[in-house]
CSV table of C-alpha atoms and ligand atoms in Angstrom, one decimal:
chain,number,residue,atom,x,y,z
A,14,UNK,CA,-31.7,27.0,-8.3
A,15,UNK,CA,-31.5,23.5,-7.1
A,16,UNK,CA,-31.4,24.6,-3.1
A,17,UNK,CA,-33.8,21.9,-2.3
A,18,UNK,CA,-32.4,18.4,-2.8
A,19,UNK,CA,-34.6,16.1,-4.6
A,20,UNK,CA,-36.0,13.9,-1.4
A,21,UNK,CA,-35.3,11.1,-3.7
A,22,UNK,CA,-31.9,11.3,-4.4
A,23,UNK,CA,-31.2,8.8,-1.5
A,24,UNK,CA,-33.2,6.1,-2.4
A,25,UNK,CA,-33.2,6.5,-6.6
A,26,UNK,CA,-31.9,3.5,-8.0
A,27,UNK,CA,-27.3,4.2,-8.8
A,28,UNK,CA,-25.5,1.3,-11.4
A,29,UNK,CA,-22.5,1.4,-12.6
A,30,UNK,CA,-23.5,3.6,-15.3
A,31,UNK,CA,-24.1,6.6,-13.0
A,32,UNK,CA,-20.4,6.2,-12.0
A,33,UNK,CA,-19.7,8.2,-15.8
A,34,UNK,CA,-23.1,10.9,-15.4
A,35,UNK,CA,-21.5,12.2,-12.2
A,36,UNK,CA,-18.1,11.2,-10.7
A,37,UNK,CA,-15.5,13.0,-12.2
A,38,UNK,CA,-13.2,10.6,-14.6
A,39,UNK,CA,-10.2,9.4,-12.8
A,40,UNK,CA,-10.9,5.8,-12.4
A,41,UNK,CA,-12.5,3.0,-14.3
A,42,UNK,CA,-14.0,1.3,-12.5
A,43,UNK,CA,-15.3,-2.9,-13.1
A,44,UNK,CA,-18.8,-3.0,-14.8
A,45,UNK,CA,-20.1,-4.6,-11.1
A,46,UNK,CA,-21.2,-2.7,-8.0
A,47,UNK,CA,-20.0,-4.0,-4.8
A,48,UNK,CA,-22.5,-3.8,-2.4
A,49,UNK,CA,-21.4,-5.7,0.7
A,50,UNK,CA,-18.5,-8.0,1.9
A,51,UNK,CA,-17.4,-10.6,4.2
A,52,UNK,CA,-13.8,-11.7,5.4
A,53,UNK,CA,-12.8,-12.8,1.6
A,54,UNK,CA,-16.5,-12.6,0.6
A,55,UNK,CA,-17.6,-9.4,-1.4
A,56,UNK,CA,-21.6,-9.7,-3.1
A,57,UNK,CA,-22.2,-7.1,-6.1
A,58,UNK,CA,-25.8,-5.6,-6.9
A,59,UNK,CA,-27.2,-8.4,-8.6
A,60,UNK,CA,-26.2,-11.2,-5.7
A,61,UNK,CA,-23.4,-12.7,-7.3
A,62,UNK,CA,-20.3,-13.3,-5.0
A,63,UNK,CA,-16.7,-12.6,-5.7
A,64,UNK,CA,-13.6,-14.0,-4.0
A,65,UNK,CA,-11.7,-11.0,-3.4
A,66,UNK,CA,-7.9,-11.7,-3.7
A,67,UNK,CA,-7.3,-8.0,-3.7
A,68,UNK,CA,-8.1,-6.5,0.0
A,69,UNK,CA,-8.9,-3.7,-1.9
A,70,UNK,CA,-4.8,-3.0,-3.0
A,71,UNK,CA,-3.5,-4.7,0.1
A,72,UNK,CA,-5.9,-2.5,2.3
A,73,UNK,CA,-8.2,-4.9,3.8
A,74,UNK,CA,-5.9,-7.3,5.1
A,75,UNK,CA,-7.9,-9.0,8.3
A,76,UNK,CA,-10.6,-9.2,6.1
A,77,UNK,CA,-14.1,-7.2,5.0
A,78,UNK,CA,-16.3,-6.5,8.2
A,79,UNK,CA,-13.5,-8.4,10.5
A,80,UNK,CA,-15.8,-9.0,14.2
A,81,UNK,CA,-12.9,-7.7,16.2
A,82,UNK,CA,-12.7,-4.4,14.3
A,83,UNK,CA,-16.3,-3.4,13.9
A,84,UNK,CA,-16.4,-4.1,17.5
A,85,UNK,CA,-13.2,-2.0,18.6
A,86,UNK,CA,-15.0,0.8,16.0
A,87,UNK,CA,-18.4,0.5,17.1
A,88,UNK,CA,-17.6,1.2,20.5
A,89,UNK,CA,-15.2,4.5,19.7
A,90,UNK,CA,-17.7,5.5,17.5
A,91,UNK,CA,-20.5,5.8,20.4
A,92,UNK,CA,-17.7,7.2,22.6
A,93,UNK,CA,-15.8,9.8,20.9
A,94,UNK,CA,-15.0,10.5,17.1
A,95,UNK,CA,-13.1,14.1,16.9
A,96,UNK,CA,-11.1,16.7,18.9
A,97,UNK,CA,-8.8,18.4,16.4
A,98,UNK,CA,-4.8,18.1,17.6
A,99,UNK,CA,-5.7,20.8,20.2
A,100,UNK,CA,-6.3,17.5,22.7
A,101,UNK,CA,-4.7,14.2,21.8
A,102,UNK,CA,-6.9,11.5,22.9
A,103,UNK,CA,-6.0,7.2,24.1
A,104,UNK,CA,-6.7,5.6,21.4
A,105,UNK,CA,-3.6,7.4,19.5
A,106,UNK,CA,-1.3,7.3,22.5
A,107,UNK,CA,-2.0,3.4,22.4
A,108,UNK,CA,-1.4,3.3,19.0
A,109,UNK,CA,2.0,5.5,19.0
A,110,UNK,CA,3.2,3.2,22.2
A,111,UNK,CA,2.2,-0.1,20.1
A,112,UNK,CA,3.7,1.1,16.6
A,113,UNK,CA,7.2,2.2,18.2
A,114,UNK,CA,7.2,-0.8,20.8
A,115,UNK,CA,7.0,-2.8,17.9
A,116,UNK,CA,9.6,-1.2,15.2
A,117,UNK,CA,12.7,0.8,15.3
A,118,UNK,CA,10.6,4.2,15.7
A,119,UNK,CA,11.2,6.9,19.0
A,120,UNK,CA,8.0,8.4,17.8
A,121,UNK,CA,5.0,8.5,15.6
A,122,UNK,CA,2.9,10.8,13.5
A,123,UNK,CA,-0.5,10.1,12.2
A,124,UNK,CA,-2.3,11.4,9.0
A,125,UNK,CA,-4.7,9.5,6.6
A,126,UNK,CA,-3.6,8.1,3.1
A,127,UNK,CA,-0.2,6.8,2.4
A,128,UNK,CA,0.4,9.9,0.1
A,129,UNK,CA,0.7,12.2,3.4
A,130,UNK,CA,2.6,9.8,5.0
A,131,UNK,CA,5.2,10.4,2.4
A,132,UNK,CA,4.8,13.9,2.6
A,133,UNK,CA,5.0,14.2,5.5
A,134,UNK,CA,8.5,11.9,5.4
A,135,UNK,CA,10.2,14.0,3.0
A,136,UNK,CA,9.1,17.3,4.2
A,137,UNK,CA,10.9,15.8,7.4
A,138,UNK,CA,13.7,14.7,5.4
A,139,UNK,CA,14.1,18.3,4.2
A,140,UNK,CA,13.9,20.0,7.4
A,141,UNK,CA,15.8,17.9,8.7
A,142,UNK,CA,19.0,18.4,6.4
A,143,UNK,CA,18.2,22.1,6.1
A,144,UNK,CA,18.6,22.8,9.4
A,145,UNK,CA,21.7,20.1,10.2
A,146,UNK,CA,23.7,21.2,6.8
A,147,UNK,CA,22.3,24.0,5.2
A,148,UNK,CA,19.7,24.7,2.6
A,149,UNK,CA,22.0,23.2,0.2
A,150,UNK,CA,21.8,20.0,0.9
A,151,UNK,CA,18.1,19.6,-0.7
A,152,UNK,CA,17.7,16.6,-3.2
A,153,UNK,CA,15.5,13.6,-2.6
A,154,UNK,CA,16.6,10.3,-4.6
A,155,UNK,CA,14.1,7.8,-5.6
A,156,UNK,CA,13.3,5.1,-8.0
A,157,UNK,CA,12.2,4.4,-11.3
A,158,UNK,CA,8.9,3.0,-11.8
A,159,UNK,CA,8.2,3.5,-8.0
A,160,UNK,CA,5.1,4.9,-6.5
A,161,UNK,CA,4.5,6.6,-3.4
A,162,UNK,CA,1.4,8.7,-3.6
A,163,UNK,CA,-0.3,11.0,-5.6
A,164,UNK,CA,0.1,14.8,-3.9
A,165,UNK,CA,2.0,17.0,-6.4
A,166,UNK,CA,5.1,16.3,-4.3
A,167,UNK,CA,4.7,12.2,-3.8
A,168,UNK,CA,3.9,12.1,-7.5
A,169,UNK,CA,7.1,13.5,-8.3
A,170,UNK,CA,9.1,11.5,-6.6
A,171,UNK,CA,7.4,8.8,-8.2
A,172,UNK,CA,9.5,7.0,-10.5
A,173,UNK,CA,6.8,7.1,-13.0
A,174,UNK,CA,6.7,10.0,-15.7
A,175,UNK,CA,3.4,9.7,-16.8
A,176,UNK,CA,1.3,10.4,-14.1
A,177,UNK,CA,3.3,13.9,-13.8
A,178,UNK,CA,2.7,14.2,-17.4
A,179,UNK,CA,0.6,17.9,-17.7
A,180,UNK,CA,0.9,18.9,-13.5
A,181,UNK,CA,4.0,21.2,-14.2
A,182,UNK,CA,6.0,23.0,-12.7
A,183,UNK,CA,6.6,19.9,-10.4
A,184,UNK,CA,9.1,20.2,-7.6
A,185,UNK,CA,12.4,20.8,-7.7
A,186,UNK,CA,15.8,18.8,-6.5
A,187,UNK,CA,14.4,15.0,-7.5
A,188,UNK,CA,17.0,12.5,-9.2
A,189,UNK,CA,15.1,9.3,-10.0
A,190,UNK,CA,17.4,6.0,-10.1
A,191,UNK,CA,16.9,2.3,-11.6
A,192,UNK,CA,15.8,0.0,-9.1
A,193,UNK,CA,18.3,-2.3,-7.3
A,194,UNK,CA,21.3,-1.0,-9.0
A,195,UNK,CA,23.5,-0.3,-6.2
A,196,UNK,CA,26.3,1.7,-9.0
A,197,UNK,CA,23.5,3.9,-9.7
A,198,UNK,CA,23.0,4.4,-6.4
A,199,UNK,CA,26.0,5.3,-5.4
A,200,UNK,CA,26.7,7.4,-8.0
A,201,UNK,CA,23.0,9.5,-7.0
A,202,UNK,CA,23.5,10.0,-3.2
A,203,UNK,CA,26.1,13.2,-3.4
A,204,UNK,CA,26.4,15.1,-0.6
A,205,UNK,CA,23.5,17.5,-1.8
A,206,UNK,CA,20.9,14.8,-0.9
A,207,UNK,CA,18.9,14.7,1.7
A,208,UNK,CA,16.7,11.8,1.2
A,209,UNK,CA,16.5,8.3,-0.1
A,210,UNK,CA,12.9,7.0,-0.4
A,211,UNK,CA,12.5,3.4,-1.5
A,212,UNK,CA,9.6,0.7,-1.3
A,213,UNK,CA,11.1,-2.4,0.0
A,214,UNK,CA,9.2,-4.3,-2.4
A,215,UNK,CA,8.1,-2.2,-5.6
A,216,UNK,CA,3.7,-2.6,-5.5
A,217,UNK,CA,2.7,-0.5,-8.6
A,218,UNK,CA,5.8,-0.8,-10.3
A,219,UNK,CA,5.0,-4.6,-11.1
A,220,UNK,CA,6.0,-6.3,-7.6
A,221,UNK,CA,9.5,-6.5,-7.7
A,222,UNK,CA,11.5,-7.3,-4.1
A,223,UNK,CA,14.8,-5.4,-3.3
A,224,UNK,CA,17.8,-7.4,-3.4
A,225,UNK,CA,18.8,-7.1,0.7
A,226,UNK,CA,22.3,-6.1,-1.0
A,227,UNK,CA,20.5,-3.1,-2.2
A,228,UNK,CA,18.7,-1.8,0.2
A,229,UNK,CA,22.1,-2.5,2.9
A,230,UNK,CA,24.2,-0.6,0.2
A,231,UNK,CA,21.4,2.9,0.6
A,232,UNK,CA,21.5,2.7,4.2
A,233,UNK,CA,25.9,2.7,3.5
A,234,UNK,CA,25.5,5.6,1.0
A,235,UNK,CA,23.1,7.2,2.9
A,236,UNK,CA,25.3,7.3,6.2
A,237,UNK,CA,28.6,8.3,4.5
A,238,UNK,CA,26.3,11.3,3.6
A,239,UNK,CA,24.2,12.4,6.2
A,240,UNK,CA,20.8,11.4,4.0
A,241,UNK,CA,17.8,9.8,5.6
A,242,UNK,CA,16.8,6.8,4.3
A,243,UNK,CA,12.8,6.7,4.0
A,244,UNK,CA,11.5,3.5,3.7
A,245,UNK,CA,7.9,3.2,1.9
A,246,UNK,CA,5.9,0.1,3.7
A,247,UNK,CA,2.8,2.0,2.5
A,248,UNK,CA,1.7,-1.5,0.7
A,249,UNK,CA,4.2,-3.7,2.2
A,250,UNK,CA,3.9,-3.0,5.9
A,251,UNK,CA,1.3,-4.2,8.8
A,252,UNK,CA,2.0,-7.7,8.2
A,253,UNK,CA,1.7,-8.1,4.2
A,254,UNK,CA,5.0,-9.7,3.8
A,255,UNK,CA,5.1,-12.0,6.3
A,256,UNK,CA,6.6,-9.3,9.3
A,257,UNK,CA,5.5,-6.8,10.7
A,258,UNK,CA,7.3,-4.4,8.2
A,259,UNK,CA,9.1,-6.1,5.4
A,260,UNK,CA,12.2,-4.3,6.4
A,261,UNK,CA,12.3,-6.6,9.4
A,262,UNK,CA,13.5,-9.2,7.4
A,263,UNK,CA,15.6,-7.4,5.2
A,264,UNK,CA,18.7,-6.4,8.0
A,265,UNK,CA,18.3,-2.7,7.0
A,266,UNK,CA,16.7,-0.1,8.9
A,267,UNK,CA,15.8,2.8,7.7
A,268,UNK,CA,15.3,6.6,9.2
A,269,UNK,CA,12.0,7.0,8.4
A,270,UNK,CA,9.2,4.2,7.7
A,271,UNK,CA,5.6,5.1,6.1
A,272,UNK,CA,2.5,3.2,6.9
A,273,UNK,CA,-0.9,3.2,5.6
A,274,UNK,CA,-3.4,1.0,3.9
A,275,UNK,CA,-3.3,-2.0,5.8
A,276,UNK,CA,-2.9,-0.4,9.0
A,277,UNK,CA,-6.7,1.0,8.7
A,278,UNK,CA,-8.2,-2.2,7.2
A,279,UNK,CA,-9.9,0.4,4.9
A,280,UNK,CA,-10.5,3.2,7.4
A,281,UNK,CA,-8.0,6.2,6.3
A,282,UNK,CA,-5.2,6.3,8.4
A,283,UNK,CA,-1.8,6.6,7.3
A,284,UNK,CA,1.7,7.3,9.7
A,285,UNK,CA,5.2,8.4,9.5
A,286,UNK,CA,7.8,6.8,12.0
A,287,UNK,CA,11.0,7.7,13.1
A,288,UNK,CA,13.7,8.5,15.6
A,289,UNK,CA,13.5,10.7,18.3
A,290,UNK,CA,16.9,12.8,17.3
A,291,UNK,CA,15.1,13.4,13.9
A,292,UNK,CA,11.0,13.7,14.9
A,293,UNK,CA,12.5,17.1,16.8
A,294,UNK,CA,12.8,18.6,13.8
A,295,UNK,CA,8.9,18.2,13.2
A,296,UNK,CA,8.4,20.7,16.1
A,297,UNK,CA,5.0,22.4,17.2
A,298,UNK,CA,3.3,24.4,14.2
A,299,UNK,CA,6.4,22.8,11.3
A,300,UNK,CA,3.4,20.1,10.2
A,301,UNK,CA,-0.3,19.1,10.6
A,302,UNK,CA,-3.5,17.9,9.5
A,303,UNK,CA,-7.1,17.9,10.7
A,304,UNK,CA,-8.2,14.5,11.1
A,305,UNK,CA,-4.1,12.8,11.3
A,306,UNK,CA,-4.4,10.4,14.6
A,307,UNK,CA,-8.3,11.2,15.3
A,308,UNK,CA,-9.9,8.3,17.8
A,309,UNK,CA,-11.5,6.4,15.3
A,310,UNK,CA,-8.7,6.0,12.5
A,311,UNK,CA,-6.6,5.1,16.0
A,312,UNK,CA,-8.7,2.6,17.1
A,313,UNK,CA,-9.1,0.7,14.4
A,314,UNK,CA,-4.8,1.0,13.6
A,315,UNK,CA,-4.8,-0.2,17.1
A,316,UNK,CA,-7.0,-3.5,16.8
A,317,UNK,CA,-5.1,-4.4,13.5
A,318,UNK,CA,-1.3,-3.9,14.4
A,319,UNK,CA,-2.5,-5.7,18.0
A,320,UNK,CA,-4.0,-8.7,16.3
A,321,UNK,CA,-1.3,-9.1,12.9
A,322,UNK,CA,1.8,-8.6,15.0
A,323,UNK,CA,0.8,-12.0,17.1
A,324,UNK,CA,3.7,-14.0,16.0
A,325,UNK,CA,1.1,-16.8,15.0
A,326,UNK,CA,-1.1,-14.8,12.9
A,327,UNK,CA,2.3,-14.3,11.0
A,328,UNK,CA,3.6,-17.4,10.8
A,329,UNK,CA,0.1,-18.0,9.0
A,330,UNK,CA,0.7,-15.8,6.6
A,331,UNK,CA,3.7,-17.0,5.6
A,332,UNK,CA,2.0,-20.6,5.1
A,333,UNK,CA,-0.2,-19.3,3.2
A,334,UNK,CA,2.2,-17.7,1.1
A,335,UNK,CA,4.2,-20.8,0.3
A,336,UNK,CA,0.7,-22.9,-0.7
A,337,UNK,CA,-0.2,-19.9,-3.1
A,338,UNK,CA,3.5,-19.3,-4.6
A,339,UNK,CA,3.1,-23.1,-5.0
A,340,UNK,CA,0.0,-23.2,-6.7
A,341,UNK,CA,1.3,-20.1,-9.2
A,342,UNK,CA,4.4,-22.1,-10.2
A,343,UNK,CA,2.3,-25.0,-11.1
A,344,UNK,CA,0.0,-22.4,-13.1
A,345,UNK,CA,3.0,-21.0,-15.1
A,346,UNK,CA,5.1,-24.6,-15.5
A,347,UNK,CA,1.6,-25.5,-17.2
A,348,UNK,CA,0.6,-22.3,-19.2
A,349,UNK,CA,4.3,-20.9,-20.2
A,350,UNK,CA,3.1,-19.0,-23.2
A,351,UNK,CA,0.7,-17.3,-20.3
A,352,UNK,CA,3.0,-17.0,-17.4
A,353,UNK,CA,6.3,-16.0,-16.1
A,354,UNK,CA,7.5,-16.8,-12.6
A,355,UNK,CA,5.5,-15.6,-10.1
A,356,UNK,CA,7.3,-13.3,-7.6
A,357,UNK,CA,6.9,-11.4,-4.4
A,358,UNK,CA,7.0,-11.8,-0.9
A,359,UNK,CA,4.3,-13.1,1.6
A,360,UNK,CA,0.8,-12.4,0.1
A,361,UNK,CA,2.3,-9.5,-2.3
A,362,UNK,CA,2.7,-11.9,-5.2
A,363,UNK,CA,2.9,-10.7,-8.5
A,364,UNK,CA,2.5,-12.8,-11.6
A,365,UNK,CA,4.3,-11.7,-15.1
A,366,UNK,CA,2.6,-12.1,-18.2
A,367,UNK,CA,5.3,-14.1,-20.8
A,368,UNK,CA,6.6,-12.3,-23.4
A,369,UNK,CA,3.4,-13.5,-25.9
A,370,UNK,CA,1.2,-11.8,-23.6
A,371,UNK,CA,2.7,-8.9,-23.0
A,372,UNK,CA,0.6,-5.9,-22.2
A,373,UNK,CA,-2.6,-8.4,-20.9
A,374,UNK,CA,-2.8,-8.4,-17.6
A,375,UNK,CA,-6.1,-6.9,-17.7
A,376,UNK,CA,-7.5,-9.1,-20.0
A,377,UNK,CA,-6.5,-11.7,-18.0
A,378,UNK,CA,-8.4,-10.4,-14.7
A,379,UNK,CA,-11.3,-9.2,-16.2
A,380,UNK,CA,-11.9,-12.9,-16.7
A,381,UNK,CA,-11.0,-14.3,-13.2
A,382,UNK,CA,-13.6,-11.2,-12.3
A,383,UNK,CA,-16.6,-13.1,-14.2
A,384,UNK,CA,-15.7,-16.2,-13.0
A,385,UNK,CA,-16.0,-15.1,-9.5
A,386,UNK,CA,-12.3,-14.2,-9.0
A,387,UNK,CA,-10.9,-10.4,-8.3
A,388,UNK,CA,-7.6,-9.7,-9.0
A,389,UNK,CA,-5.4,-6.9,-9.2
A,390,UNK,CA,-3.0,-5.8,-11.9
A,391,UNK,CA,0.9,-4.1,-11.1
A,392,UNK,CA,0.7,-2.6,-14.2
A,393,UNK,CA,0.1,-4.1,-18.0
A,394,UNK,CA,2.1,-7.1,-17.7
A,395,UNK,CA,1.6,-8.4,-14.3
A,396,UNK,CA,-1.5,-10.1,-12.4
A,397,UNK,CA,-0.8,-9.2,-9.0
A,398,UNK,CA,-2.7,-11.1,-5.8
A,399,UNK,CA,-3.0,-9.7,-2.5
A,400,UNK,CA,-5.7,-11.9,-0.8
A,401,UNK,CA,-6.6,-10.6,3.1
A,402,UNK,CA,-4.2,-12.3,5.3
A,403,UNK,CA,-6.7,-14.1,6.9
A,404,UNK,CA,-6.9,-16.7,3.4
A,405,UNK,CA,-7.8,-20.0,4.3
A,406,UNK,CA,-6.6,-23.1,2.8
A,407,UNK,CA,-10.5,-23.6,1.0
A,408,UNK,CA,-10.2,-20.0,-0.5
A,409,UNK,CA,-6.5,-20.4,-1.9
A,410,UNK,CA,-7.9,-23.8,-3.3
A,411,UNK,CA,-10.5,-21.7,-4.6
A,412,UNK,CA,-8.6,-19.1,-6.2
A,413,UNK,CA,-6.0,-21.7,-7.9
A,414,UNK,CA,-9.0,-23.3,-9.6
A,415,UNK,CA,-10.8,-19.9,-10.3
A,416,UNK,CA,-7.3,-19.1,-11.9
A,417,UNK,CA,-7.0,-22.5,-13.9
A,418,UNK,CA,-10.6,-21.3,-15.3
A,419,UNK,CA,-9.8,-17.8,-16.2
A,420,UNK,CA,-6.4,-19.0,-18.2
A,421,UNK,CA,-8.1,-22.0,-20.2
A,422,UNK,CA,-11.0,-18.6,-21.5
A,423,UNK,CA,-7.7,-16.5,-21.9
A,424,UNK,CA,-6.4,-19.0,-24.2
A,425,UNK,CA,-9.1,-20.0,-26.2
A,426,UNK,CA,-9.8,-16.8,-26.7
B,512,PLP,C1,-0.9,3.1,-2.2
B,512,PLP,C2,1.0,3.8,-2.3
B,512,PLP,C3,1.2,4.8,-1.6
B,512,PLP,C4,0.0,6.1,-1.7
B,512,PLP,O1,-0.7,5.6,-0.7
B,512,PLP,P1,-2.5,6.6,-1.2
B,512,PLP,O2,-3.2,5.6,0.6
B,512,PLP,O3,-3.0,6.0,-2.1
B,512,PLP,O4,-2.3,8.1,-1.0
B,512,PLP,C5,2.2,5.5,-1.6
B,512,PLP,N1,2.8,4.2,-1.2
B,512,PLP,C6,2.7,2.9,-1.9
B,512,PLP,C7,4.3,2.1,-2.0
B,512,PLP,C8,1.7,2.7,-2.3
B,512,PLP,O5,1.4,1.0,-2.6
């Protein structure tokens, strides 16, 4: 039955309604369906234009359809797509070289997403601890309200119990501690801990920057117990905070760093970076993935890293950040009944809802979207801004105007 595909299936009109008919309902996408985008502009099926201050959740950091990325990928598409891990390829060799030269790391492992990068990091940390210290050293310590992905291991390590409900039995030997609480970390990081995983700035958990002193203390407790320190920079990495990776502004060096999201500017890629000594514990056959480090993803990653790590590019991120922070501080001062003080780093910015408007971040972003501005939330209490790092001063002004119009509409109704 139905062996033959209806020849009209590729041209039949599709709408937002189609989503509710044929997709597994894990998401509740917006009412409009985007069809085209360039830079920070997006157009929907009706031809309506939006200013994108989401970057697809901190992913398209060079903007949509960035000409340099399009050109590099197009050339690679016409050259070599895929070989499998029985062969290496030039783009992945170049990308690994670029990433190790630009960071603390000596070695890179590539995969296809942030969850997979964290999965690799956690598996490597356990392997390292078991080999070096014995099987008793297997505990993973992570933070409450953290987010590390949706595989069973990473979602269990993540600090949001609502995401693991119903998926039991969960992986064992996991502990969750409050973020930015040094005493809780001191108590939790005992001799049986294999790894501590932390976001230098919590993204999904509400855009909460880690205190330098806290991250330094984690480093100290890890050194004292032989645990590995893993920085999840899936959201904070690749220029988002004004340095290539956020740890570079924190005076703390992790043992393992994970990267994804912006590394591919929308093309799926993940990376786990680590030192020579630790990498040796992932010998031939211990871990792998079919697509990891394929020529297409690696070509995009290389172009992205090359572009973003230019000092002038990163200086502009810091400058754009200061402008947006200035605007948001003024907005929150003008509407203290709606918004609290903005927080974050670089162009990863959270604007918390004031006490009286708790739980209503989505109501606000929906109003902004109607007016033509795409914004994110970070939970029900925080509006999140993550524009492409190439955002112009004019776009910053336009976003400010639209956010003010949206807050007027919010207050009115
Ligand atoms: C998005 C995110 C992940 C998960 O990445 P996926 O590509 O969705 O698997 C992990 N950690 C952090 C900090 C993230 O923001």
